[in-house]
Structure formats: C-alpha cells, structure tokens
Short mmCIF file of C-alpha atoms in Angstrom, two decimals:
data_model
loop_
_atom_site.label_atom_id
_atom_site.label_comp_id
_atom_site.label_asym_id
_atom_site.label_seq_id
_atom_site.Cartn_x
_atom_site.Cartn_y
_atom_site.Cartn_z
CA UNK A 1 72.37 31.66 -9.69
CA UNK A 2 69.14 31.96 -10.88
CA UNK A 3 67.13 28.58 -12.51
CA UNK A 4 66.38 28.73 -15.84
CA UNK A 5 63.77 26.41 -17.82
CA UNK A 6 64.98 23.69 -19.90
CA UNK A 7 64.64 25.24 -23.75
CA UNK A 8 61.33 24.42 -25.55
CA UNK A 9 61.61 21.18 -27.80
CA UNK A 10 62.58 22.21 -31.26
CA UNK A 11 59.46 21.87 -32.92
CA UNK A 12 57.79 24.04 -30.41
CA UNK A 13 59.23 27.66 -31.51
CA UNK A 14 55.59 29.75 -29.80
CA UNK A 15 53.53 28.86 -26.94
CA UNK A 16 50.90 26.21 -27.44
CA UNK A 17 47.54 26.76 -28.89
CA UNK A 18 44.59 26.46 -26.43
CA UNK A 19 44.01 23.39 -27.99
CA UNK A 20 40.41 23.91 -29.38
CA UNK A 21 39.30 25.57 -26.09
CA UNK A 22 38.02 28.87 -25.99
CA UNK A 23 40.60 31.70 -25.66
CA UNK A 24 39.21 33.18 -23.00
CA UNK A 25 41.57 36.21 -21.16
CA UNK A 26 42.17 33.98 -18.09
CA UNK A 27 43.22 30.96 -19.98
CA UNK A 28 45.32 33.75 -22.34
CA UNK A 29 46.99 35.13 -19.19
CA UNK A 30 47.81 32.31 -17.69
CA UNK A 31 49.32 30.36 -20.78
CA UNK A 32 51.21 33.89 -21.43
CA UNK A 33 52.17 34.08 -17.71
CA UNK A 34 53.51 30.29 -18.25
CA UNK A 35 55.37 30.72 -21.02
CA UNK A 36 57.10 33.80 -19.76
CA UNK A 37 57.80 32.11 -16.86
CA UNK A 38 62.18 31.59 -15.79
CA UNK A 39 61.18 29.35 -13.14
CA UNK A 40 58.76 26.91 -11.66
CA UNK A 41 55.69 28.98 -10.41
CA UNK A 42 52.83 27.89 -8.49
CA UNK A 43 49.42 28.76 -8.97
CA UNK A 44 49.70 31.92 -6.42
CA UNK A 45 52.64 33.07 -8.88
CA UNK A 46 50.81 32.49 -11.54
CA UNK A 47 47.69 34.50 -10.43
CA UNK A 48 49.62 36.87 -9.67
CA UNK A 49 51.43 37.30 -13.12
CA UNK A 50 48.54 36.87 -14.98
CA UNK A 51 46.34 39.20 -13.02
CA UNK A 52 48.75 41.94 -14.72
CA UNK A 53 46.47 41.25 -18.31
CA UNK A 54 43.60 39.90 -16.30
CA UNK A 55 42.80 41.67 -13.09
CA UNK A 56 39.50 40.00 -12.32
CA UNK A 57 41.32 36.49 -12.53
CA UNK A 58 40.57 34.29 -8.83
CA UNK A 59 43.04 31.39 -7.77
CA UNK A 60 39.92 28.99 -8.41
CA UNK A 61 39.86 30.05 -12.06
CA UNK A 62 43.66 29.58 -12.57
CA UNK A 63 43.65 25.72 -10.45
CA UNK A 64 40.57 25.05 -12.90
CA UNK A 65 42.47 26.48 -16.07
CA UNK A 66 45.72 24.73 -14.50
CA UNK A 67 43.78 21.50 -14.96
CA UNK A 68 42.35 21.74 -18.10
CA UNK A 69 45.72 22.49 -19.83
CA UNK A 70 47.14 19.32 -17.45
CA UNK A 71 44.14 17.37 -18.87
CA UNK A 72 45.53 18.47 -22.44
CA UNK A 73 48.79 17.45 -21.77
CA UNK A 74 49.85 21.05 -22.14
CA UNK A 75 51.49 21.55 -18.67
CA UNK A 76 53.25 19.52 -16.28
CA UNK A 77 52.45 19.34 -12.86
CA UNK A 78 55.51 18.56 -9.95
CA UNK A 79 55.07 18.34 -6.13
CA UNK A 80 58.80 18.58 -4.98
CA UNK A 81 59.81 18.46 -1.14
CA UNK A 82 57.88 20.91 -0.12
CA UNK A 83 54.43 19.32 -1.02
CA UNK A 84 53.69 22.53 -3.33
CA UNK A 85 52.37 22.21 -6.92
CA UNK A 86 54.87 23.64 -9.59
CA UNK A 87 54.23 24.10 -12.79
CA UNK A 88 55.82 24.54 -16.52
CA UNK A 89 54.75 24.29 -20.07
CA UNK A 90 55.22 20.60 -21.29
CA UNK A 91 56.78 21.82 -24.39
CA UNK A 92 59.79 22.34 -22.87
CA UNK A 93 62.40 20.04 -23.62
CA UNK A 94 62.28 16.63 -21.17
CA UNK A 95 64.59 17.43 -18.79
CA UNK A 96 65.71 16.43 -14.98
CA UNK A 97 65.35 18.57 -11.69
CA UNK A 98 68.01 18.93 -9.07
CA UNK A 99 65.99 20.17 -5.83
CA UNK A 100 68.17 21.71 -3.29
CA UNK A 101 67.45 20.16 0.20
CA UNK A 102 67.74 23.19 2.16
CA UNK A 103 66.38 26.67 0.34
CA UNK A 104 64.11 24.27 -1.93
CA UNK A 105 65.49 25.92 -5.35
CA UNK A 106 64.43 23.69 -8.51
CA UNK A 107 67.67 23.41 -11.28
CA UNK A 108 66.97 22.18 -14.30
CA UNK A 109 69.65 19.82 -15.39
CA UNK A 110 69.08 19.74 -19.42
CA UNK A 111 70.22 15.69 -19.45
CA UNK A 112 69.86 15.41 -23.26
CA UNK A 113 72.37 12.25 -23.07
CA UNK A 114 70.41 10.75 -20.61
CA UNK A 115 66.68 11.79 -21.97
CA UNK A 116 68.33 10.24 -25.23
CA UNK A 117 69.23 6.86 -23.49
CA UNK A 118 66.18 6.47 -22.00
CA UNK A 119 64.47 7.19 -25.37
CA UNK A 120 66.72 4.22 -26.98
CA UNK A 121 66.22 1.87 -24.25
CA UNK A 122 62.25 2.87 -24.39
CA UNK A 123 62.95 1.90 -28.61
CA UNK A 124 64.36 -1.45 -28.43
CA UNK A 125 61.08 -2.14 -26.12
CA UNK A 126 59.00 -1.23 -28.56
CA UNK A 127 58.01 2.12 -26.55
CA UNK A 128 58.10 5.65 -27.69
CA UNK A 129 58.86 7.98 -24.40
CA UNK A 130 55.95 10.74 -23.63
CA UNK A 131 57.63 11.75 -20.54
CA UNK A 132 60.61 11.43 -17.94
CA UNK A 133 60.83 12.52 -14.54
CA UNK A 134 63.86 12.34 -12.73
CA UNK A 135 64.52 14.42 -9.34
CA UNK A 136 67.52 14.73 -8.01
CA UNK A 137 68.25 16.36 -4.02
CA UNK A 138 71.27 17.18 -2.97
CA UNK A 139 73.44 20.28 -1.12
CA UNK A 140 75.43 23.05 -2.46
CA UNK A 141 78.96 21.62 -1.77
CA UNK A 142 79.56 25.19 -0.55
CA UNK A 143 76.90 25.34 1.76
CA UNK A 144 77.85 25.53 5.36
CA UNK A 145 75.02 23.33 6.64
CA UNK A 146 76.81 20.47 3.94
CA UNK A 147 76.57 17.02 5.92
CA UNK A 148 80.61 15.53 4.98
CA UNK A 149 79.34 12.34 4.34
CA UNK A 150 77.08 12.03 1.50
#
C-alpha cells in the first residue's frame, strides 16, 4: 500500500505562493517537486525531483530553500525514527502519522475527528490551533516479526 498525503485544507486548492520571495527556478522546482510529492521526501528526494526542471540545483540550495519556506510557515519539517528530515507542504490538511517500526513507512491517518477535538478543546481555552503533531508507531498485525504482546 502505498502512503498518500493528507488532502490540502480546503481553502488551499494550488500550491502556495512564494510568499513575496523571489521566484527563482530552484525555489520553483522545489515548491513544484513538493507539491507533487505522494509521500514524505527528504531533501535528497527532493533534489532529485526538482533537478528534473532545474539541473544546476545543489543539496545546499534546496536545505537553504527548505528553510526559508519552514521560516514562512510554508512547509513542515518531521524527524521520525530514523533521525531523517521529511518534509510536506503545510497546506495540507492537519493530520496524524502512523510510522511503521520496522520498514520505517510514514501513513497518514487523516484524524479529522480528532484534529476537530483538539481544535474545540484549543476554543474553550481561548486558543486557535496552528498545528498538531501526533505520531503514532506500531507493526503491521501481519507482519511476521509482530511481537504478540503489544
């Protein structure tokens, strides 16, 4: 079964602008390469997908592009298990991630009842949510290598 992003929020119908900065054909290649993205790339995958527009682009230019659109709040960054950086575009709806303890394969579990209690609870706080980030690890209950006791 192959991972699929959580759908973009409904006001988001298009990739994000680049946010006043300059549309340069790195930052365009990379924010395409994003939001084409089915999974949770790194920064290798990433160079490598956007290297198909830009060829010249280095893995230094896409960590330093990386971290402007993370300084924008137009990405989010997640180190999972295996101490890698993942990233995906933080229009996507908020959404939990169900890490598989043995191959290391990121599910996105959609959770719109639970985003949507956290939101109220955040609400009769007084607080608006900007974020939730709930990992979840477990086994494939068909997986051989399954511990019985959980």
């Amino acid at each position: 079964m192959k991972p699929t992003l959580a759908p973009r929020s409904p006001a988001a119908s298009r990739p994000p602008a680049l946010a006043g900065m300059r549309a340069t054909k790195g930052r365009q290649a990379v924010l395409a390469a994003l939001d084409e993205a089915s999974d949770h790339p790194t920064a290798e995958d990433l160079l490598m997908r956007a290297r198909k527009t830009d060829p010249a682009l280095s893995l230094s230019s896409v960590y330093r592009i990386l971290k402007e659109f993370h300084d924008r709040g137009m990405v989010r960054r997640h180190v999972f298990t295996q101490g890698r950086a993942v990233w995906e575009l933080a229009q996507r709806a908020l959404h939990a991630h169900l890490i598989d303890v043995h191959t290391g394969e990121i599910v996105e579990l959609p959770g719109a009842d639970l985003v949507r209690m956290y939101e109220a609870a955040a609400e009769t706080l007084g607080y608006r949510l900007r974020d939730v980030r709930l990992e979840l690890y477990g086994e494939r209950i068909d997986d051989e290598r399954a511990s019985p006791h959980v």
